[in-house]
PDB file of C-alpha atoms in Angstrom:
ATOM      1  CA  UNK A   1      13.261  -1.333  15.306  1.00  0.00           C
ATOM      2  CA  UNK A   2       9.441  -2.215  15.453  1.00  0.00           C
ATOM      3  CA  UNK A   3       9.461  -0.411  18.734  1.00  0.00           C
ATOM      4  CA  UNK A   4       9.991   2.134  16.859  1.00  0.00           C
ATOM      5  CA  UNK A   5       7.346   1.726  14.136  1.00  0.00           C
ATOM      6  CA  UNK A   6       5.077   0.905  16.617  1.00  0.00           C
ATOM      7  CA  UNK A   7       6.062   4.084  18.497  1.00  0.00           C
ATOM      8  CA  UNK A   8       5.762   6.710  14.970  1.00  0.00           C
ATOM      9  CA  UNK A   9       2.413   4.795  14.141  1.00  0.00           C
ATOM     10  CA  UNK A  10       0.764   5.989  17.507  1.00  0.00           C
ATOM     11  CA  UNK A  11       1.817   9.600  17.069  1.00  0.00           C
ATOM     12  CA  UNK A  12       0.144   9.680  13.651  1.00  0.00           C
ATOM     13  CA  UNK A  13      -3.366   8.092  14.128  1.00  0.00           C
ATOM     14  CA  UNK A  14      -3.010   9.794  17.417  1.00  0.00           C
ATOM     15  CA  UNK A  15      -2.653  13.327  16.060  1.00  0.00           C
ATOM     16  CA  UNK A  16      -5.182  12.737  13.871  1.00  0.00           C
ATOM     17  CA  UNK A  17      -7.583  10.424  15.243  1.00  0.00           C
ATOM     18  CA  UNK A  18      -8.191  12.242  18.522  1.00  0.00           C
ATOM     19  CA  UNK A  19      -8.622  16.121  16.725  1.00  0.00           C
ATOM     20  CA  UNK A  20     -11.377  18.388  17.980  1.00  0.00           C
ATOM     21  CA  UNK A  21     -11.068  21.900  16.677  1.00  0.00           C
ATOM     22  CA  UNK A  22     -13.573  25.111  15.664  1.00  0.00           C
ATOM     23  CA  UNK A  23     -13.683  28.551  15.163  1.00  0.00           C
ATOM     24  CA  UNK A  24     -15.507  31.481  15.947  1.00  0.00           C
ATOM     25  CA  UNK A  25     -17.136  33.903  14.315  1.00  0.00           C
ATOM     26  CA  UNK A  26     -19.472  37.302  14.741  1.00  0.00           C
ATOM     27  CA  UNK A  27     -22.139  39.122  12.772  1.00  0.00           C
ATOM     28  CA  UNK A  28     -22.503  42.487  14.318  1.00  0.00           C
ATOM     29  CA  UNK A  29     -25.994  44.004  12.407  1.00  0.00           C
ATOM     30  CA  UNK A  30     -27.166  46.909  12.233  1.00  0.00           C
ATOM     31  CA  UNK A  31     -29.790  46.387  14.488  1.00  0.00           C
ATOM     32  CA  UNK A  32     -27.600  45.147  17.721  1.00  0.00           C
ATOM     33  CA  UNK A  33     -30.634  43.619  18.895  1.00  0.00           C
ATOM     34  CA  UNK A  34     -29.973  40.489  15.551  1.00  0.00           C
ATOM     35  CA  UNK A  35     -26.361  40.492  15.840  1.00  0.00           C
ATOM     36  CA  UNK A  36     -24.118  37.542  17.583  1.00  0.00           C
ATOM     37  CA  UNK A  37     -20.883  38.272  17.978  1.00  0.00           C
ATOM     38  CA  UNK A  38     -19.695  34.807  19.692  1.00  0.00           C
ATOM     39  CA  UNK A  39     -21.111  32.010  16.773  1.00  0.00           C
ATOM     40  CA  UNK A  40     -19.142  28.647  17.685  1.00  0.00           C
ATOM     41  CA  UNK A  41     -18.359  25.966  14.453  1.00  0.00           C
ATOM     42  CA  UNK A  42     -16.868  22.662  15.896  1.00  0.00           C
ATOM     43  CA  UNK A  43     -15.867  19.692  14.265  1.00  0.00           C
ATOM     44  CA  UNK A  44     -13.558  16.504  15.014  1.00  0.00           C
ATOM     45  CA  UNK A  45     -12.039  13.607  13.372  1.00  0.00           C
ATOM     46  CA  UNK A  46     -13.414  12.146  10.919  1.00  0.00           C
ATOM     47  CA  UNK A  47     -14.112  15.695   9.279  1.00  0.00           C
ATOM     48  CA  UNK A  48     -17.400  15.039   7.935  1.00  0.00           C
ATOM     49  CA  UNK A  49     -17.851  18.427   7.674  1.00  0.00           C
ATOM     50  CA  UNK A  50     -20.994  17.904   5.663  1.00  0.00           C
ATOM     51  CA  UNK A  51     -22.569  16.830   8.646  1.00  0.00           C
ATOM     52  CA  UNK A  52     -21.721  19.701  11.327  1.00  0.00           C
ATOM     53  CA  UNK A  53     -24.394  22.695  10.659  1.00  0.00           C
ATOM     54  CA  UNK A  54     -24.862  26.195  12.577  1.00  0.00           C
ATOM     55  CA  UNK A  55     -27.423  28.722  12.865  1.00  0.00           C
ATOM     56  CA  UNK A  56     -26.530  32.349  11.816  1.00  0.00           C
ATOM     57  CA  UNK A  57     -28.564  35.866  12.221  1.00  0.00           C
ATOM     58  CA  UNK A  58     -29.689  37.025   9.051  1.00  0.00           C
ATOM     59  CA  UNK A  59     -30.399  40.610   9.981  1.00  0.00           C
ATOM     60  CA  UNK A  60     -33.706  40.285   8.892  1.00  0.00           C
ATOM     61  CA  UNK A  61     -35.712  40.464  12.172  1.00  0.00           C
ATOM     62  CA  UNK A  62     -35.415  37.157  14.162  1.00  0.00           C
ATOM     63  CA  UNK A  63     -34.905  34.799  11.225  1.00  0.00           C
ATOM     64  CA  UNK A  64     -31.775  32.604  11.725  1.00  0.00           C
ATOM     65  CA  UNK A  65     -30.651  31.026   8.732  1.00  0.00           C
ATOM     66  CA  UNK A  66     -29.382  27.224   9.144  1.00  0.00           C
ATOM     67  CA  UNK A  67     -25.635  26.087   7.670  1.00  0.00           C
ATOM     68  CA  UNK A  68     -23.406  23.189   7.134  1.00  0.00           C
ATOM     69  CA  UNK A  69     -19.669  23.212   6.441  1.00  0.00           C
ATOM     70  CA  UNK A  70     -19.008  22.338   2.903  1.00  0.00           C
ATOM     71  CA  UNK A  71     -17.309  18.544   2.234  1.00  0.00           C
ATOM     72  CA  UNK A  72     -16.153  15.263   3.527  1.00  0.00           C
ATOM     73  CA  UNK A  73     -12.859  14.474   4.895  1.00  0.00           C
ATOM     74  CA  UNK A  74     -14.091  11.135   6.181  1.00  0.00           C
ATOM     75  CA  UNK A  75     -12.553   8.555   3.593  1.00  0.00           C
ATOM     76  CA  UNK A  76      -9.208   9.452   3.415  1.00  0.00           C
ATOM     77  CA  UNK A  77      -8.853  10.301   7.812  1.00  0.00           C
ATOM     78  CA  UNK A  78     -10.335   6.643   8.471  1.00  0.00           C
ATOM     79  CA  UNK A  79      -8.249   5.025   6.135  1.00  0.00           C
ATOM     80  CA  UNK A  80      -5.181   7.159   7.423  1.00  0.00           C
ATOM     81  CA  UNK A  81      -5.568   5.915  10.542  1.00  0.00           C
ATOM     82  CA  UNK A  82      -6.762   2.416   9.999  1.00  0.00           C
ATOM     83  CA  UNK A  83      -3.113   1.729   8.567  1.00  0.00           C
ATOM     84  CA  UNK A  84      -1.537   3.506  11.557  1.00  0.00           C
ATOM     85  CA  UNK A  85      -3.146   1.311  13.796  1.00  0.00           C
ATOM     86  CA  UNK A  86      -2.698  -1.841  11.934  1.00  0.00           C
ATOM     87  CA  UNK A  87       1.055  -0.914  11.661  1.00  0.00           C
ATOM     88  CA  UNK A  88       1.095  -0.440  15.359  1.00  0.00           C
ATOM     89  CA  UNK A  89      -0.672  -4.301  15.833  1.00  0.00           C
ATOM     90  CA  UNK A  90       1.775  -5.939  13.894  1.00  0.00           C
ATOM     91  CA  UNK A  91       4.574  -3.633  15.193  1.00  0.00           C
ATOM     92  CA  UNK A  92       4.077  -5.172  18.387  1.00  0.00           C
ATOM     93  CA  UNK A  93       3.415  -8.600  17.513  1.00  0.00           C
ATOM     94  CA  UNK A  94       6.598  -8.858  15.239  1.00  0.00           C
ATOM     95  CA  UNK A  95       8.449  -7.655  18.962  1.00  0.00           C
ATOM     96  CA  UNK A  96       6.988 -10.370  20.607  1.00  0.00           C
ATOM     97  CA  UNK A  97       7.836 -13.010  17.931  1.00  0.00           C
ATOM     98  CA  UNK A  98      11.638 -11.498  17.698  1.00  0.00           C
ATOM     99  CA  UNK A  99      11.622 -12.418  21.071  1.00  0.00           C
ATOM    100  CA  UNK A 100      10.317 -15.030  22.459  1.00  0.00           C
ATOM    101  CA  UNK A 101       9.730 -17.017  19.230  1.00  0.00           C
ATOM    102  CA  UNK A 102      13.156 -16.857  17.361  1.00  0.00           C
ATOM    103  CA  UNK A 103      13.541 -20.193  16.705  1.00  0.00           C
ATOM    104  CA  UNK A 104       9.756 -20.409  15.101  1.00  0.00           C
ATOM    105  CA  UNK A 105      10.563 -16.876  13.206  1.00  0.00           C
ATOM    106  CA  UNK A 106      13.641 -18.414  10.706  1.00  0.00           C
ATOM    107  CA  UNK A 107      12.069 -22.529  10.499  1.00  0.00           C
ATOM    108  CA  UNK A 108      11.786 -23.033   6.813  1.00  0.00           C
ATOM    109  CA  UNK A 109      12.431 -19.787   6.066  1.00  0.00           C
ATOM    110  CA  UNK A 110       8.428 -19.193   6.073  1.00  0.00           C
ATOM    111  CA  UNK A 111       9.076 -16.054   8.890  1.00  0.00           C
ATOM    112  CA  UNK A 112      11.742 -13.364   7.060  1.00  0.00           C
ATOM    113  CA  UNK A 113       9.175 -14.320   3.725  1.00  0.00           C
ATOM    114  CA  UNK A 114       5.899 -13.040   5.432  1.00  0.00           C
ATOM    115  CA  UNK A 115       7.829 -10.045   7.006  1.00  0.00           C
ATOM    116  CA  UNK A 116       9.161  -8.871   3.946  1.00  0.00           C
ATOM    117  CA  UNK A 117       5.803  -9.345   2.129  1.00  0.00           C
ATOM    118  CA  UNK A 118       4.387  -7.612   4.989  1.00  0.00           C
ATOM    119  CA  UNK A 119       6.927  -4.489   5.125  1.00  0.00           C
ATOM    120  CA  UNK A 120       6.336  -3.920   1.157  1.00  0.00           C
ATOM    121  CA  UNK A 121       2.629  -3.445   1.723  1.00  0.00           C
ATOM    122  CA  UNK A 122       2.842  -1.242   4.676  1.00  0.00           C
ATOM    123  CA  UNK A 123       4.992   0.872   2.976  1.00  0.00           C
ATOM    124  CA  UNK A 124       2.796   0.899  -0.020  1.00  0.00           C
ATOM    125  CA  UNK A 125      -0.144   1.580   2.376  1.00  0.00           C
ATOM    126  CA  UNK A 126       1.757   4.383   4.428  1.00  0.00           C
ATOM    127  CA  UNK A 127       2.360   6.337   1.173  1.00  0.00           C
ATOM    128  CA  UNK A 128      -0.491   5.759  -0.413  1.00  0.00           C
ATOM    129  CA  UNK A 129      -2.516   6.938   2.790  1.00  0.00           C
ATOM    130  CA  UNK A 130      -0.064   9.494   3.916  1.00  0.00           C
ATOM    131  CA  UNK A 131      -0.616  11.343   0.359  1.00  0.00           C
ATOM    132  CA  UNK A 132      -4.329  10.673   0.352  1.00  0.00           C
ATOM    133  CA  UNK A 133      -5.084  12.198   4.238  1.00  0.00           C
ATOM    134  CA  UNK A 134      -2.707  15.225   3.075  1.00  0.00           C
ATOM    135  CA  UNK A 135      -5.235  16.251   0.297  1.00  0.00           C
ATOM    136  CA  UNK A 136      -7.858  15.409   2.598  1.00  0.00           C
ATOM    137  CA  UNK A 137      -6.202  18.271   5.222  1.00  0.00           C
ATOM    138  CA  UNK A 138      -5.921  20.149   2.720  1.00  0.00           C
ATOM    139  CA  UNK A 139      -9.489  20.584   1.954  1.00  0.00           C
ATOM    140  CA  UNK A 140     -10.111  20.463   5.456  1.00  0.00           C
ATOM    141  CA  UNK A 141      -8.110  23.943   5.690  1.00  0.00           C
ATOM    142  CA  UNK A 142      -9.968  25.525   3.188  1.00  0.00           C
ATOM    143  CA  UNK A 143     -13.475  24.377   4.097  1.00  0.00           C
ATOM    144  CA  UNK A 144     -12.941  25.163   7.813  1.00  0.00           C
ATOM    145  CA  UNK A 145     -11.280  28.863   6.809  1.00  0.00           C
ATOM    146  CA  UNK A 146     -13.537  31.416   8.625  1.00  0.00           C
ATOM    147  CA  UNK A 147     -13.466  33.842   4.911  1.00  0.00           C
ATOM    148  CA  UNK A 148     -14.986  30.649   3.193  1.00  0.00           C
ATOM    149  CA  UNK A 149     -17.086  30.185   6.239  1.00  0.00           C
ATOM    150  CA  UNK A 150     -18.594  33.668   5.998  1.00  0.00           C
ATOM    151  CA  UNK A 151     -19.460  33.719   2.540  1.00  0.00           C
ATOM    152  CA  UNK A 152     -21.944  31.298   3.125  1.00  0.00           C
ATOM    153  CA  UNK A 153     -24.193  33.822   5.277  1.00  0.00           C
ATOM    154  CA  UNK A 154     -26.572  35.925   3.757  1.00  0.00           C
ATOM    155  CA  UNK A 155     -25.858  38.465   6.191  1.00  0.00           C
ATOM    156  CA  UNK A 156     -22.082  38.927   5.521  1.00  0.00           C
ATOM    157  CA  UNK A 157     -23.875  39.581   1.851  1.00  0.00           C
ATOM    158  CA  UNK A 158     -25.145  43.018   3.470  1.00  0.00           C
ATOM    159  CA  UNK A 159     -21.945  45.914   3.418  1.00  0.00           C
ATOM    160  CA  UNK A 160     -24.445  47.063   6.494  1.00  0.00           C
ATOM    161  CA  UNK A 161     -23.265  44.518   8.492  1.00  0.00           C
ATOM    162  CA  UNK A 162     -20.231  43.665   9.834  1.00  0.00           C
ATOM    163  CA  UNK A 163     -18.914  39.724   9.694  1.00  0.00           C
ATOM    164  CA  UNK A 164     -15.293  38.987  11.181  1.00  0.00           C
ATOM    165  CA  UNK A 165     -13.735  36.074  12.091  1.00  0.00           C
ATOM    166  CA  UNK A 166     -13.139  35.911  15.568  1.00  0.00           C
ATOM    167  CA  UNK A 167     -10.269  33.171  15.888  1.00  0.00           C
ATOM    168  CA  UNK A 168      -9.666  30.283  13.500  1.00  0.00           C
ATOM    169  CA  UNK A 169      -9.046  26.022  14.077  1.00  0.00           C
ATOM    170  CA  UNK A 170      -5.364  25.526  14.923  1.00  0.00           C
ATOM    171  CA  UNK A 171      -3.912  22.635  12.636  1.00  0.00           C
ATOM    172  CA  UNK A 172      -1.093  22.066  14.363  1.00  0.00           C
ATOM    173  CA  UNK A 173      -1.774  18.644  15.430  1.00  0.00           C
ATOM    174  CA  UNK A 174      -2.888  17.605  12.199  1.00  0.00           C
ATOM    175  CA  UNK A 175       0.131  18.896   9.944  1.00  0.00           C
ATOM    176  CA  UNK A 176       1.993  16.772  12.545  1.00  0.00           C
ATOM    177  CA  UNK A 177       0.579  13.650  11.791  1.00  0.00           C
ATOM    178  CA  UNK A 178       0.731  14.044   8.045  1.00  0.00           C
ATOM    179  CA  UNK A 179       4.381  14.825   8.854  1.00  0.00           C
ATOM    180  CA  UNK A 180       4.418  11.318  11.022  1.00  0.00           C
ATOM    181  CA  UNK A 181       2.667   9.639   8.262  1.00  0.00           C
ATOM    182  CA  UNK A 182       5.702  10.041   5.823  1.00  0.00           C
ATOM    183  CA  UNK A 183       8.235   9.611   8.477  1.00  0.00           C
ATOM    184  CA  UNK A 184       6.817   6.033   8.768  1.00  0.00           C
ATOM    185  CA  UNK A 185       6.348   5.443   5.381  1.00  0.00           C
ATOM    186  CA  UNK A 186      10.516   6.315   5.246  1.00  0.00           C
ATOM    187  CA  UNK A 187      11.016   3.822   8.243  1.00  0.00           C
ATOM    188  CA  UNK A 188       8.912   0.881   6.031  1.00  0.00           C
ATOM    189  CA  UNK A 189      10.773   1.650   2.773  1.00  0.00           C
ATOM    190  CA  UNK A 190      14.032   1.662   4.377  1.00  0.00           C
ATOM    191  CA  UNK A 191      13.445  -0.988   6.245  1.00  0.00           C
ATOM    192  CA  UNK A 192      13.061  -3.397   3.403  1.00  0.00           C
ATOM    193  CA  UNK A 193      16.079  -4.453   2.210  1.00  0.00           C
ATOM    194  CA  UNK A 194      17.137  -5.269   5.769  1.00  0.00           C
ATOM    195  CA  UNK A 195      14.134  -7.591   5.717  1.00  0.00           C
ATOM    196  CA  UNK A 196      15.094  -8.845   2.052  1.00  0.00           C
ATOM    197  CA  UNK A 197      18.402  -9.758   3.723  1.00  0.00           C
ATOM    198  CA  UNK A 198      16.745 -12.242   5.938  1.00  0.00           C
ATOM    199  CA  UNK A 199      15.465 -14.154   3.565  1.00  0.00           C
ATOM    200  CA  UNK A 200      16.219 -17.218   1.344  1.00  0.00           C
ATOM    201  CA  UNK A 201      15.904 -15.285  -1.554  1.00  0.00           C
ATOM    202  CA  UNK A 202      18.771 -13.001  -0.749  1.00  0.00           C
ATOM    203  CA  UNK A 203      21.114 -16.023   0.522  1.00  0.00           C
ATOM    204  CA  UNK A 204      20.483 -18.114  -2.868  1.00  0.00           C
ATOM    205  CA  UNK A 205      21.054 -14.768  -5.122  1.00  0.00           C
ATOM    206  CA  UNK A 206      24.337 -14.502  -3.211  1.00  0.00           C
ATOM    207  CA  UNK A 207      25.277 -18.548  -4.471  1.00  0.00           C
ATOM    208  CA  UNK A 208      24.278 -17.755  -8.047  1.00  0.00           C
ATOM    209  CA  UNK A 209      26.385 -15.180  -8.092  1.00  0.00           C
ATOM    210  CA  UNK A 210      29.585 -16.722  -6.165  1.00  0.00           C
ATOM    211  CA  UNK A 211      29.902 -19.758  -8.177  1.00  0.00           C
ATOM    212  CA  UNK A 212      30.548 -18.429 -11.369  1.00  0.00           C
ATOM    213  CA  UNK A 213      33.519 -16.715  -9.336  1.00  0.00           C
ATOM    214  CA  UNK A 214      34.552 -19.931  -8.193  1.00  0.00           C
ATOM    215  CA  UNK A 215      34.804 -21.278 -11.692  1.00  0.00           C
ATOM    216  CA  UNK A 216      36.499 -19.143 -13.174  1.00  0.00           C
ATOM    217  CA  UNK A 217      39.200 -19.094 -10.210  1.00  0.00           C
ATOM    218  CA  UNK A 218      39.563 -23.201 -10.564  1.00  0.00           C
ATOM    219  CA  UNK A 219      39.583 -22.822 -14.516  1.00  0.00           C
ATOM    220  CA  UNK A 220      42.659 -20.241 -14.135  1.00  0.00           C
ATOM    221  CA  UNK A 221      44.415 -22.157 -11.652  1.00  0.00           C
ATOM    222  CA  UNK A 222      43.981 -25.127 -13.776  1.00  0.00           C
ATOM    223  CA  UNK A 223      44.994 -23.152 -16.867  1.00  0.00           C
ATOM    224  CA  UNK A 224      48.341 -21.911 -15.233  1.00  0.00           C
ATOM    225  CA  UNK A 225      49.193 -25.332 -13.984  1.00  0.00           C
ATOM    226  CA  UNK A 226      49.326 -26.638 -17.540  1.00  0.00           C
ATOM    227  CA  UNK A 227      51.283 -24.158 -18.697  1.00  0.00           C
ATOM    228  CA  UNK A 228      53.829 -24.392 -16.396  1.00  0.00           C
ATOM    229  CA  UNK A 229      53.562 -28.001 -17.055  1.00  0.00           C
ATOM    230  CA  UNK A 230      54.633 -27.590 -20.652  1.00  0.00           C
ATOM    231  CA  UNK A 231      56.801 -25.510 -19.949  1.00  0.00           C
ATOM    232  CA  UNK A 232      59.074 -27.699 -18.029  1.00  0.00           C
ATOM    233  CA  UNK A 233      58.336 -30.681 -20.450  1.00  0.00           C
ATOM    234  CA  UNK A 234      59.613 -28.214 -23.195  1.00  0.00           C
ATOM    235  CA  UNK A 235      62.810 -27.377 -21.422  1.00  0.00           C
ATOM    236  CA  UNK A 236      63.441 -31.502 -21.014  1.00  0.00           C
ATOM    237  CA  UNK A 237      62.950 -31.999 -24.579  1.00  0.00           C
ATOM    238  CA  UNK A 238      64.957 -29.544 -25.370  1.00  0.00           C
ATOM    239  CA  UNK A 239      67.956 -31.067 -23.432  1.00  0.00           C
ATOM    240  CA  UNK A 240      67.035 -34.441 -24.843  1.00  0.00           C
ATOM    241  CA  UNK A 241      67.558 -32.817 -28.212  1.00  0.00           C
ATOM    242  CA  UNK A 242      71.418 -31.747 -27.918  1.00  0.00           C
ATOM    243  CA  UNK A 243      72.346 -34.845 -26.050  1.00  0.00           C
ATOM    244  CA  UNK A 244      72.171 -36.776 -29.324  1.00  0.00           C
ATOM    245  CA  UNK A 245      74.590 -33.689 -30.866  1.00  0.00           C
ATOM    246  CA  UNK A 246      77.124 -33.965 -28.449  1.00  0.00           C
ATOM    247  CA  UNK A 247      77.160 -37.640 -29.025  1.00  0.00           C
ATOM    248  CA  UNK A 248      77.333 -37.668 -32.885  1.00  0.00           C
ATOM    249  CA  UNK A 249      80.203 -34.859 -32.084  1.00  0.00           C
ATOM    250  CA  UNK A 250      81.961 -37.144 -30.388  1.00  0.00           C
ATOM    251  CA  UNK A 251      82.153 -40.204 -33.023  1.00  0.00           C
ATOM    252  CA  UNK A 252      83.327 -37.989 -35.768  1.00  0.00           C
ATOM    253  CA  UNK A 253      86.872 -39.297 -35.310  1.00  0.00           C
ATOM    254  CA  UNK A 254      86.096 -42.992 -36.122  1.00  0.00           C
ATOM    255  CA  UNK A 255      84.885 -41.983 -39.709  1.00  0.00           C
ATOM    256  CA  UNK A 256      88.251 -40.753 -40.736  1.00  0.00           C
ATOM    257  CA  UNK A 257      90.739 -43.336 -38.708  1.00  0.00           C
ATOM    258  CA  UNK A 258      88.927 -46.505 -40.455  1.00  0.00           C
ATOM    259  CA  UNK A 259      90.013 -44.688 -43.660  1.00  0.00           C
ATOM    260  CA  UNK A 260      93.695 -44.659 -42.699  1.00  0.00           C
ATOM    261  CA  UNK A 261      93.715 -47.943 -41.622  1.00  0.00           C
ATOM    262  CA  UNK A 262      92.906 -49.207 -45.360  1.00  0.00           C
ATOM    263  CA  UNK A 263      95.233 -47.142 -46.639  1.00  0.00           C
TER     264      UNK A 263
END
């Protein structure tokens, strides 16, 4: 199992940590002599995108007008991939303690404790970052969309000229490790309770609820055994009863032969 957390937390800070993408993009001017028809925008992980500027034709003679790519991806990609690599680190050093240091793992029950501590947080973290890097995609798409990109030139402001995009980033790799990102945050959550299982926690909850069980089997048994106790006291009593009966039946006769003998 943490081979296989260790294995989903490489693809997703490696689909997103090691993305390079651009586009590319042409103003064609009126005068041919101003135009560029090959303008290349590149920009890589961490997406400050604030940061990576182009020059542009104007159409105005041999002015070129300096841009930048509108926001900041930064926060959210770093922090994305800080947990991913984290997860992978103690991914691998949970293996190595399964392993080789079983024994040390379940002393005092001090082991299952800091691994189920340690699988709630990562699973907090891998949601938590997992929602915040796909917002931060999100506004990488639309900051890094050639029409968005070409608004920002003056020239493309001219119906003279003519502003196209000439291909556009592919994402690919990127949806994939948001995709990644929730697929480990299901393999954390789920994996919880099969952490929670290990632990002293789960085997006390287990004794709480057994011995009131227990009780009320031995308070039952003990219950029946009186009853049946009575029950066969009852049935002696009630033979003691007519023994008496049959006796006083049986001296009847002596009551009226005294009374012949005095007559």
């Amino acid at each position: 199992t943490c081979l296989l957390f260790g294995l989903f937390a490489i693809f997703a800070f490696a689909t997103c940590g090691g993305y390079s993408g651009g586009l590319r993009l042409s103003v064609d001017c009126v005068n041919k002599t101003e135009s560029n028809l090959s303008i290349d925008i590149a920009f890589a992980y961490p997406f400050r995108l604030h940061q990576v500027t182009f020059e542009v034709p104007t159409c105005e003679g041999k002015e070129r007008q300096k841009l930048a790519l509108v926001g900041d991806s930064s926060s959210s990609a770093e922090f994305f991939v800080t947990v991913a690599v984290f997860a992978f680190l103690y991914s691998l050093a949970a293996t190595v303690v399964y392993i080789f240091f079983q024994n040390k793992y379940r002393e005092n029950n001090r082991g299952p404790l800091i691994d189920f501590i340690v699988t709630v947080v990562f699973s907090f973290l891998w949601l938590v970052g997992s929602s915040a890097w796909a917002k931060g995609l999100s506004d990488v798409k639309v900051a890094t969309d050639p029409k968005e990109v070409l608004l920002l030139m003056s020239a493309c402001k001219q119906p003279s000229n003519k502003c196209m995009a000439v291909h556009s980033p592919v994402m690919s790799s990127l949806n994939t490790s948001v995709v990644f990102g929730f697929l480990n945050f299901i393999l954390w959550a789920g994996n919880i309770w099969f952490v929670f299982k290990e632990t002293g926690w789960h085997s006390s909850g287990q004794r709480y609820l057994s011995d009131p069980m227990e009780k009320h089997s031995s308070s039952y048994n003990q219950g029946g055994y009186n009853q049946d106790s009575y029950g066969s006291s009852g049935g002696y009593s009630q033979q003691a009863s007519l023994g008496p009966t049959s006796d006083e039946f049986g001296q009847q006769p002596s009551g009226p032969t005294s009374f012949n003998n005095q007559i």
